[in-house]
Tab-separated table of C-alpha atoms in Angstrom:
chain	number	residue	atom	x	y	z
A	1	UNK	CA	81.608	138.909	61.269
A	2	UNK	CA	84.788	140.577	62.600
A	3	UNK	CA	87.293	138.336	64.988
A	4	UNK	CA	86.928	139.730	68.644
A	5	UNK	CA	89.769	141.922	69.483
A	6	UNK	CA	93.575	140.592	71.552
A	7	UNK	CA	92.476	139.940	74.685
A	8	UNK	CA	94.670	142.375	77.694
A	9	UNK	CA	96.228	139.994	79.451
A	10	UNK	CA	99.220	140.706	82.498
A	11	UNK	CA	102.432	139.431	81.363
A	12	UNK	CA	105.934	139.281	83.584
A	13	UNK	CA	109.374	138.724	82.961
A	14	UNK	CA	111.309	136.012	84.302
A	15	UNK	CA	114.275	136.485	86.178
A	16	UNK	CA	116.422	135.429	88.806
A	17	UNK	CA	116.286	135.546	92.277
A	18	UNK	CA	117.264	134.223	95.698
A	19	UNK	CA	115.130	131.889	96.804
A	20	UNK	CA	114.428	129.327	100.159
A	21	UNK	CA	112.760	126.142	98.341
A	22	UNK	CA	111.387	122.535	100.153
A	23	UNK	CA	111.646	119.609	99.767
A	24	UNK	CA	108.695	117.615	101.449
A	25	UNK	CA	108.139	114.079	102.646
A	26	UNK	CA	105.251	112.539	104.287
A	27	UNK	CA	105.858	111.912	108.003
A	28	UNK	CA	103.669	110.139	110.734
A	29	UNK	CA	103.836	110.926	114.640
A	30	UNK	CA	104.789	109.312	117.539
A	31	UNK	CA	105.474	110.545	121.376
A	32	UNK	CA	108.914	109.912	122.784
A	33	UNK	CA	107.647	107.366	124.420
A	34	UNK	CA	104.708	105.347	123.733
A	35	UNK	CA	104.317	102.888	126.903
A	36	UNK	CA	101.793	99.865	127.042
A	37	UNK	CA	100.408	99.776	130.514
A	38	UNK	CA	99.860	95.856	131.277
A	39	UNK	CA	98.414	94.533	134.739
A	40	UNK	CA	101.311	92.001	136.374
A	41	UNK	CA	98.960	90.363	138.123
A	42	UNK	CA	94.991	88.779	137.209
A	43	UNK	CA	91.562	90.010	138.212
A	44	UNK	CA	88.852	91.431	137.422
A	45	UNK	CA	88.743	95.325	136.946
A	46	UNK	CA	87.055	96.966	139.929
A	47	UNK	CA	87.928	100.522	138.770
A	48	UNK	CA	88.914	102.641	135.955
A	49	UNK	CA	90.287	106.323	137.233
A	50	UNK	CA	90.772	108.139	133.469
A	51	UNK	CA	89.156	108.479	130.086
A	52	UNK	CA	90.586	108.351	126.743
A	53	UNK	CA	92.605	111.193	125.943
A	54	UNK	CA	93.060	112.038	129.038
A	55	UNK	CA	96.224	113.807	130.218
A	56	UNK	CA	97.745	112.114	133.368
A	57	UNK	CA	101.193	112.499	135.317
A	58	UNK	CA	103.743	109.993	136.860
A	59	UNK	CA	102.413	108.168	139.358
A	60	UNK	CA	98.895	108.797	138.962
A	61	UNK	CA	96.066	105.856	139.472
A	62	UNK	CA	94.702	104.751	135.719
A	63	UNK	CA	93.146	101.473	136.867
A	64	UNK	CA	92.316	98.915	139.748
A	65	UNK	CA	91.846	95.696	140.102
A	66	UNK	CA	90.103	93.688	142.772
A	67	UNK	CA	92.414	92.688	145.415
A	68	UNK	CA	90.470	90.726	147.726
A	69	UNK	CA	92.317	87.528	146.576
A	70	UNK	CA	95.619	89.507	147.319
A	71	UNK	CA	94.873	90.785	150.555
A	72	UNK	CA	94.079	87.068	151.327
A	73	UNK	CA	97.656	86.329	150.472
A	74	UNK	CA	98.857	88.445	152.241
A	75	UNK	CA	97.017	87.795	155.371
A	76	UNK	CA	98.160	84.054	154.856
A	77	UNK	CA	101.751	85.131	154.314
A	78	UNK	CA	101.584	87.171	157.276
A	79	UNK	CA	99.663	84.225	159.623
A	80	UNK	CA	102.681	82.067	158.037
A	81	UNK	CA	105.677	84.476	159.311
A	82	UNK	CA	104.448	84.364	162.668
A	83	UNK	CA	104.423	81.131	162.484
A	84	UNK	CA	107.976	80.807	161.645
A	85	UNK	CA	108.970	83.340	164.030
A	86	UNK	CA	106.902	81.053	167.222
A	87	UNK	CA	108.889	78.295	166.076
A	88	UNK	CA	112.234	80.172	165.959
A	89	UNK	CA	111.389	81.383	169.684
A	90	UNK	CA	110.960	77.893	170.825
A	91	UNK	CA	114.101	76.677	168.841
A	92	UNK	CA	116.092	79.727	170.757
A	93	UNK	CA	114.938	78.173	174.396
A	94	UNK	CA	115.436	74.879	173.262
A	95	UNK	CA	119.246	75.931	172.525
A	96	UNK	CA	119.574	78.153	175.789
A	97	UNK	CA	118.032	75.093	177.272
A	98	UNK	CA	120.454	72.757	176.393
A	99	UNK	CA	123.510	74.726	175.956
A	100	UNK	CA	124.327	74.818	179.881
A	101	UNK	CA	123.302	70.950	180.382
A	102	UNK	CA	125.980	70.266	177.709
A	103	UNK	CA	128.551	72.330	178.751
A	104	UNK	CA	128.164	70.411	182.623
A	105	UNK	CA	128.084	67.409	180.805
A	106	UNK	CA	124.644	66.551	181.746
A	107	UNK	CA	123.395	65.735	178.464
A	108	UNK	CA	125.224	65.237	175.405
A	109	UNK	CA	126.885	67.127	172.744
A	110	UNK	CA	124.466	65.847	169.848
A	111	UNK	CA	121.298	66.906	171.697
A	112	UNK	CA	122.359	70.314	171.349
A	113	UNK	CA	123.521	70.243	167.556
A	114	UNK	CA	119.946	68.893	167.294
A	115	UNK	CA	118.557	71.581	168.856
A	116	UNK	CA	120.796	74.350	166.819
A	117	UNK	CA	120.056	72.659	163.831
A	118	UNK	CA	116.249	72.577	164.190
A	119	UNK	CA	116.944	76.373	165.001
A	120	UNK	CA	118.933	77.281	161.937
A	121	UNK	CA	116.072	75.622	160.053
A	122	UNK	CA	113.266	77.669	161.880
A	123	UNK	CA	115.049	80.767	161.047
A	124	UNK	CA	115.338	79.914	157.714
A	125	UNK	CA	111.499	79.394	157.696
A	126	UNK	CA	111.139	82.630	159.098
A	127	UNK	CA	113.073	84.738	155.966
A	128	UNK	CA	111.164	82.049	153.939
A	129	UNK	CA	108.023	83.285	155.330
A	130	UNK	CA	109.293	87.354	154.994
A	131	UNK	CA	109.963	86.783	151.602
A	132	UNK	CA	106.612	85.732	150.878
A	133	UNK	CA	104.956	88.526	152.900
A	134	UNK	CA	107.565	90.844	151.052
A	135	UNK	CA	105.782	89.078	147.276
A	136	UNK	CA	102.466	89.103	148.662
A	137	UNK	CA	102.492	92.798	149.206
A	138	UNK	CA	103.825	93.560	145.746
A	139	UNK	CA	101.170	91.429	144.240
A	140	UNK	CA	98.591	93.774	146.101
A	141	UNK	CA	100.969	96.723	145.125
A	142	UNK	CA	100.471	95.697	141.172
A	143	UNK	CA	96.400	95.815	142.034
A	144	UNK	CA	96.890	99.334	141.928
A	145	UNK	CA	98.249	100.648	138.193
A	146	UNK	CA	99.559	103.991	138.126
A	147	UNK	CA	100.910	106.212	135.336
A	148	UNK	CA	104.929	105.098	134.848
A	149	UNK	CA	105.563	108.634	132.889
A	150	UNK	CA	103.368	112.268	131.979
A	151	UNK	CA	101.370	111.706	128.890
A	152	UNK	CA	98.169	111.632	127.375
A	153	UNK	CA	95.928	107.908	128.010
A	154	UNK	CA	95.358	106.503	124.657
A	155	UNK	CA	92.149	103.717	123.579
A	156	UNK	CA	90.909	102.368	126.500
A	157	UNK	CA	89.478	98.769	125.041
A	158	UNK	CA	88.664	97.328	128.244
A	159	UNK	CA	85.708	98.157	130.514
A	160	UNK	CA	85.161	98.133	134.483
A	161	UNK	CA	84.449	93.908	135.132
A	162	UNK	CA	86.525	93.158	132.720
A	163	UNK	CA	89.003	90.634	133.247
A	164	UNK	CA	92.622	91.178	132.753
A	165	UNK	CA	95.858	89.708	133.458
A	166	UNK	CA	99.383	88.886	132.583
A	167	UNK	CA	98.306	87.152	129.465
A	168	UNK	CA	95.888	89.408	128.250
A	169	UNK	CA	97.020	90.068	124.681
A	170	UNK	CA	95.847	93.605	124.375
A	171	UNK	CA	97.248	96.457	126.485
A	172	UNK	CA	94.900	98.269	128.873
A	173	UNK	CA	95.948	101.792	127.314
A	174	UNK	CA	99.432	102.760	125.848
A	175	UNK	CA	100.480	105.967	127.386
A	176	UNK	CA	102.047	108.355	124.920
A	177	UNK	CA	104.651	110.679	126.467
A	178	UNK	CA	104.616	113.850	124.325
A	179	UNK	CA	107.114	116.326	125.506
A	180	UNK	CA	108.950	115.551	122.746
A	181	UNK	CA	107.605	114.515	119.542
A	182	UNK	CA	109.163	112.090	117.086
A	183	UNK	CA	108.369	112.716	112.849
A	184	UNK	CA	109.385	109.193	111.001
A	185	UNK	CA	109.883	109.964	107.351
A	186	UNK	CA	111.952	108.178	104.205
A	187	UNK	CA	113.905	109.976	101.474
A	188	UNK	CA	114.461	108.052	98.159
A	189	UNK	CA	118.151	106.927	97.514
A	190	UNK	CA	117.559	109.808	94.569
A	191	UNK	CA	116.815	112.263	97.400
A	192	UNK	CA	119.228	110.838	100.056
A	193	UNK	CA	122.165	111.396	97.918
A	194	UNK	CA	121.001	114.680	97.005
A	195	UNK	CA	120.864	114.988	100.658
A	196	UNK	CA	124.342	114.285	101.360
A	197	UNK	CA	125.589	116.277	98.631
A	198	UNK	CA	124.001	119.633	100.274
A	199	UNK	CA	124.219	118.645	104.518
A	200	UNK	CA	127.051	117.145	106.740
A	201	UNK	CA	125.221	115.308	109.783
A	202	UNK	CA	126.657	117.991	111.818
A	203	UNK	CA	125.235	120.428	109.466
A	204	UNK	CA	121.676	119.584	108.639
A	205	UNK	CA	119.199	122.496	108.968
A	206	UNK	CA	116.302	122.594	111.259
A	207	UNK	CA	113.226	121.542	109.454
A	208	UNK	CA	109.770	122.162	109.859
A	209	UNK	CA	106.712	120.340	110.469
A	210	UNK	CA	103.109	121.009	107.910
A	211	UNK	CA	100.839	119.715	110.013
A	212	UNK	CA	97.289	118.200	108.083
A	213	UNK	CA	95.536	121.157	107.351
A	214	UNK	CA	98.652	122.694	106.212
A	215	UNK	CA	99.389	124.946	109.007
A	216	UNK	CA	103.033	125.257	109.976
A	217	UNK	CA	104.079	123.925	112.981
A	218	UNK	CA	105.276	127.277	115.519
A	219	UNK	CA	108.342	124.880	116.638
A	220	UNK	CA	111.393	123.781	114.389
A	221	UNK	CA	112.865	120.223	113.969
A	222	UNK	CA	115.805	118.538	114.565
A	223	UNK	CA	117.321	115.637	112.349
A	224	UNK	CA	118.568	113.216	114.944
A	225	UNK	CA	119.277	109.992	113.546
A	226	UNK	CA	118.946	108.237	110.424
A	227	UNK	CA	118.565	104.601	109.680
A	228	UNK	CA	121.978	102.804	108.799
A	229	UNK	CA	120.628	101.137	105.411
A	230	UNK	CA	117.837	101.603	102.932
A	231	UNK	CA	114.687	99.658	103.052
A	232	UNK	CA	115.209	97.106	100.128
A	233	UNK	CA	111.296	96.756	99.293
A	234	UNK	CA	111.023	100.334	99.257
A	235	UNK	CA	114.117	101.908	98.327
A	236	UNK	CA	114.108	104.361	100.665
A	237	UNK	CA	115.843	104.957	104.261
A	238	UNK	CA	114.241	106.283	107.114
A	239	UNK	CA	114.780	109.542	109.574
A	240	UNK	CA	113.759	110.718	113.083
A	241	UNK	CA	112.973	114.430	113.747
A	242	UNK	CA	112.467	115.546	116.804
A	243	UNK	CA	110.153	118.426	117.828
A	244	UNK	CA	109.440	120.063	121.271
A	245	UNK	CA	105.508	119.753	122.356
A	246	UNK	CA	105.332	121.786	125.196
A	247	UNK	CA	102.115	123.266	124.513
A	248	UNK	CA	100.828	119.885	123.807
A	249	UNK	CA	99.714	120.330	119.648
A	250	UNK	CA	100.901	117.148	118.703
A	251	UNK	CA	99.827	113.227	119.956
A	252	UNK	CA	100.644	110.107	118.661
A	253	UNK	CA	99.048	109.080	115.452
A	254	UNK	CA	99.143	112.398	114.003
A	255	UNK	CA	100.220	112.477	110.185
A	256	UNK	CA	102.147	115.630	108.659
A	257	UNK	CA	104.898	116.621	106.389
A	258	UNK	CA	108.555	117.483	107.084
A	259	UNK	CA	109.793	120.333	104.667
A	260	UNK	CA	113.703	120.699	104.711
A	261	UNK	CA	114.766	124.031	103.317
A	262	UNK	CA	117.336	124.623	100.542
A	263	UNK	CA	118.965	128.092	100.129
A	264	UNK	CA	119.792	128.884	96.321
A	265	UNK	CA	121.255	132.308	95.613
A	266	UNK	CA	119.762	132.709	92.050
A	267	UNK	CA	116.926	130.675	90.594
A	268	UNK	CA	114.682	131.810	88.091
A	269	UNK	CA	111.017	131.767	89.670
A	270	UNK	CA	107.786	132.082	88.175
A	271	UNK	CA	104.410	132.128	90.315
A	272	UNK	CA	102.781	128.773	90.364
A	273	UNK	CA	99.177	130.999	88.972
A	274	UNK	CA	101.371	131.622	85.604
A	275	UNK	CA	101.459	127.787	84.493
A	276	UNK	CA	99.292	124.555	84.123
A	277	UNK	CA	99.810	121.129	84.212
A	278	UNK	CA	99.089	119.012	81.386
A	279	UNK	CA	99.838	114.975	81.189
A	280	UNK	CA	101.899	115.376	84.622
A	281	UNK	CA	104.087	117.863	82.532
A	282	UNK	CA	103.840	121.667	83.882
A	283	UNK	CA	103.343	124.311	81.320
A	284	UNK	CA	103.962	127.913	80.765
A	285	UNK	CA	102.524	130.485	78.035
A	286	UNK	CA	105.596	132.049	76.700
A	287	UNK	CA	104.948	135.369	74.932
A	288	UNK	CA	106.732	135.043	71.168
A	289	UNK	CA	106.889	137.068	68.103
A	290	UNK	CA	103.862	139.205	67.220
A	291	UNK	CA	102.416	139.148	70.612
A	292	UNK	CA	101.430	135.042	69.979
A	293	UNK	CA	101.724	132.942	72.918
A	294	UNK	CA	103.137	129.424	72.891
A	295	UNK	CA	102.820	126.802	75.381
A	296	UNK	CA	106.141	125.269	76.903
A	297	UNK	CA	107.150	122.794	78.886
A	298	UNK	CA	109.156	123.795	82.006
A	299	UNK	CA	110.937	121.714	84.569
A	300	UNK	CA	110.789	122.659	87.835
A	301	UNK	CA	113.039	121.745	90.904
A	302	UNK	CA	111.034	122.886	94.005
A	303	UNK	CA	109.014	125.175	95.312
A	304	UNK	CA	108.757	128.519	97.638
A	305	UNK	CA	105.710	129.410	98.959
A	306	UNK	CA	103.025	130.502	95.700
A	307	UNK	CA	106.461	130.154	93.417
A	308	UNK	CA	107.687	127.477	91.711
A	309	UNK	CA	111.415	127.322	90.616
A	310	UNK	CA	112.535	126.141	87.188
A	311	UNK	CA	115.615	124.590	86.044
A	312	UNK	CA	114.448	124.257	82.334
A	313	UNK	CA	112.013	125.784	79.597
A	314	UNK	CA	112.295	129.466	80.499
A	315	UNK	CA	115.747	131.828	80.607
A	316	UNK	CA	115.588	134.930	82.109
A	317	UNK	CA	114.358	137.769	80.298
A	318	UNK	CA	111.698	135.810	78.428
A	319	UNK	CA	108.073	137.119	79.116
A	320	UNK	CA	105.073	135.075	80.091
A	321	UNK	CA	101.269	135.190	80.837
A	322	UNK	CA	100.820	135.387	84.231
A	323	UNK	CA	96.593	134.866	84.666
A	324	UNK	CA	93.811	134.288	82.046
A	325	UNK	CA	95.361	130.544	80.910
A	326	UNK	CA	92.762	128.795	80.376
A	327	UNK	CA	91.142	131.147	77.757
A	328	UNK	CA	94.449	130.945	75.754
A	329	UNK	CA	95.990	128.319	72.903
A	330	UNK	CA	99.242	127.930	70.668
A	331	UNK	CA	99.316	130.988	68.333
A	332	UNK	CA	96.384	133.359	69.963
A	333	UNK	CA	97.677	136.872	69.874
A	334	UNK	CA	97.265	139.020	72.935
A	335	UNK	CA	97.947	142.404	74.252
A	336	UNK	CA	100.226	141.916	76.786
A	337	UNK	CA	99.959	144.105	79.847
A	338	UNK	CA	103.917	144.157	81.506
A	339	UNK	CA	103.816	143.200	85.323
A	340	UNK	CA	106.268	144.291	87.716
A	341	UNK	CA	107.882	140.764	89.271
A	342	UNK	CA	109.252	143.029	92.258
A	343	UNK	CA	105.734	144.286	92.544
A	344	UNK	CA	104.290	141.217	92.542
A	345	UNK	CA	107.098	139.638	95.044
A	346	UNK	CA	105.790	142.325	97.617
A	347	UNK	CA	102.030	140.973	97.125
A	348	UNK	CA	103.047	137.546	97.618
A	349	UNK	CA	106.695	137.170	99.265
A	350	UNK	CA	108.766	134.108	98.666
C-alpha cells in the first residue's frame, strides 16, 4: 500500500517585531474604605432601613434600635436638671436674702458664705445635670445608625429583634466605599527586581485591571504604594493600585488580575496557535531540511495578546508550522504552505 501523500500545512517565518508584553499577577479587591458599622449603644433592633447590596449615601438611616429605654433617660435627665436649676433659684434668694442683713450687720458674715457656698454647689448640680441631659440625648442619637460615608451595604447577619450592642462581636454590615477601588497584589523578589530594573517609582506605567471573566477593565491603574519589605513566608512584597469606580463595576471582594505592560522594540513573536506545551516545556515545529519538521523547545518571556514572545529556541528567519500540530511528529515531511506574518498580524493585532 502506498504512504499517504505530505500533508499542506501553513508555515511562517519568524521575525522580529515591536511588541507591548504583560506581566500578570493575581489581585483581590477592596473599596477605599471598607467601614464596620457597630451600634454604641444596646437594644434590641426595632428596624432595618436597607438590604444587602444596597447602595446608600452619607447620612442615610441603615438601622434602628429601640429607644424607649433612652428616651426614659432622657426624660430622667431632664426631670433631674430642673431639679438642679429649682435648687439654684432658691440658693440665689437665699444669697440676695442674706447679702443685705450682712452688710447692716444684722446677721453674720458666715451665714452668708453658707448660703454662697450651698449656691456654688447647686450650680454645679445644675451643669452636672446638663451634662447628663447633653449624654442622654446622644445615647438616643446612637439609636438611630446612619451611613458615615457613600457605598454599597455589605452582609447583613443580623435580623429585625435581634439584639445588638457595644459588645456584639460581629458588625451589623461593613460599608464599602467604592469610588475608588484598591487592587492588592505581590511580585516575587525575581519579579520585583526585574521591576526596579525597568520603572523608577516616579515612572511606573499605568496598569490595567482583567477582571474574572477576562474582560479588561475600561479604567487604568495607578501604582501607589508598595510595601517596605518582603513577606518572609512568601517571598514576595505587596502593592496597592488604585482604580477610579465611578460607574460602580467593581465592589469589595472582587478577584482580578493586574497586567503591567512592558514596551520591547524588537522581539521575535510567534502566535501562541503555532506551539504546544509538553511536560510544562512549550514547543514549536521547526521546519528543517527536506521539508521534515522537528519539535523544539522554546523559551518564552511574556506574552501580547494571541502572541507569545521568545527569548530562546527560534532565531529569526527560521520557518515553523503554524496550525495542524497535533497530526505532526519528529521527522514527518510536509508541504509547507508560506504564511505572510504581516498578514497574519492584521488578522490578529498584537
Amino acid at each position: 500500500m502506498p504512504a499517504p501523500p505530505p500533508q499542506t500545512l501553513p508555515v511562517i517565518t519568524a521575525g522580529n517585531q515591536p511588541a507591548t508584553v504583560y506581566q500578570e499577577f493575581s489581585a483581590s479587591l477592596e473599596g477605599s474604605k471598607d467601614i464596620e458599622i457597630r451600634p454604641q449603644v444596646d437594644g434590641y433592633l426595632d428596624k432595618i432601613y436597607v438590604d444587602e447590596g444596597a447602595y446608600v449615601r452619607k447620612g442615610q438611616p441603615l438601622f434602628h434600635i429601640n429607644d424607649r429605654p433612652y428616651r426614659e433617660q432622657l426624660n430622667n435627665t431632664n426631670a433631674g436638671l430642673s431639679a438642679a436649676k429649682a435648687n439654684l433659684a432658691n440658693a440665689e434668694i437665699n444669697v440676695s436674702k442674706l447679702t443685705p442683713l450682712v452688710q447692716n450687720n444684722v446677721v453674720s458674715g458666715v451665714q452668708l458664705k453658707t448660703a454662697q457656698a450651698a449656691h456654688d454647689a447647686a450650680a454645679a448640680n445644675v451643669l452636672q445635670a446638663e451634662a447628663m441631659v447633653h449624654n442622654a440625648e446622644i445615647n438616643l442619637g446612637y439609636t438611630f445608625i446612619k451611613a458615615t460615608v457613600d457605598g454599597y451595604i455589605g452582609r447583613i447577619p443580623f435580623k429585625t429583634g435581634s439584639l445588638a450592642g457595644t459588645t456584639t462581636t460581629l458588625p451589623l454590615t461593613i460599608l464599602s466605599e467604592i469610588k475608588d477601588v484598591y487592587a492588592y497584589f505581590s511580585m516575587s523578589e525575581n519579579d520585583f527586581i526585574q521591576f526596579k530594573n525597568r520603572f523608577s517609582a516616579k515612572q511606573m506605567p499605568p496598569v490595567e485591571l482583567l477582571l474574572a471573566d477576562n474582560s479588561v477593565y475600561p479604567r487604568k491603574g495607578k501604582v501607589e504604594i508598595v510595601s517596605g519589605q518582603f513577606n518572609s513566608s512568601r517571598g514576595a512584597i505587596s502593592f496597592r493600585a488604585t482604580f477610579q469606580n465611578t460607574n460602580g463595576l467593581l465592589r469589595s471582594g472582587n478577584t482580578g488580575k493586574i497586567r503591567i505592560p512592558q514596551s520591547i522594540t524588537s522581539a521575535i513573536i510567534i502566535p501562541q496557535e503555532a506551539t504546544f506545551e509538553l511536560q510544562d516545556k512549550v514547543f514549536v515545529f521547526v521546519l528543517a531540511d527536506s521539508n521534515k519538521v522537528a519539535a523544539r523547545p522554546i523559551t518564552v518571556t511574556g506574552k501580547s495578546g494571541d502572541y507569545y514572545l521568545v527569548e530562546k529556541g527560534i532565531k529569526p528567519g527560521e520557518k515553523i508550522v503554524y496550525t495542524g500540530l497535533d497530526r505532526l511528529r519528529d521527522g514527518v515531511v510536509i508541504v509547507p504552505q508560506p504564511m505572510s506574518m504581516d498578514s497574519l498580524l492584521k488578522a490578529k493585532p498584537l
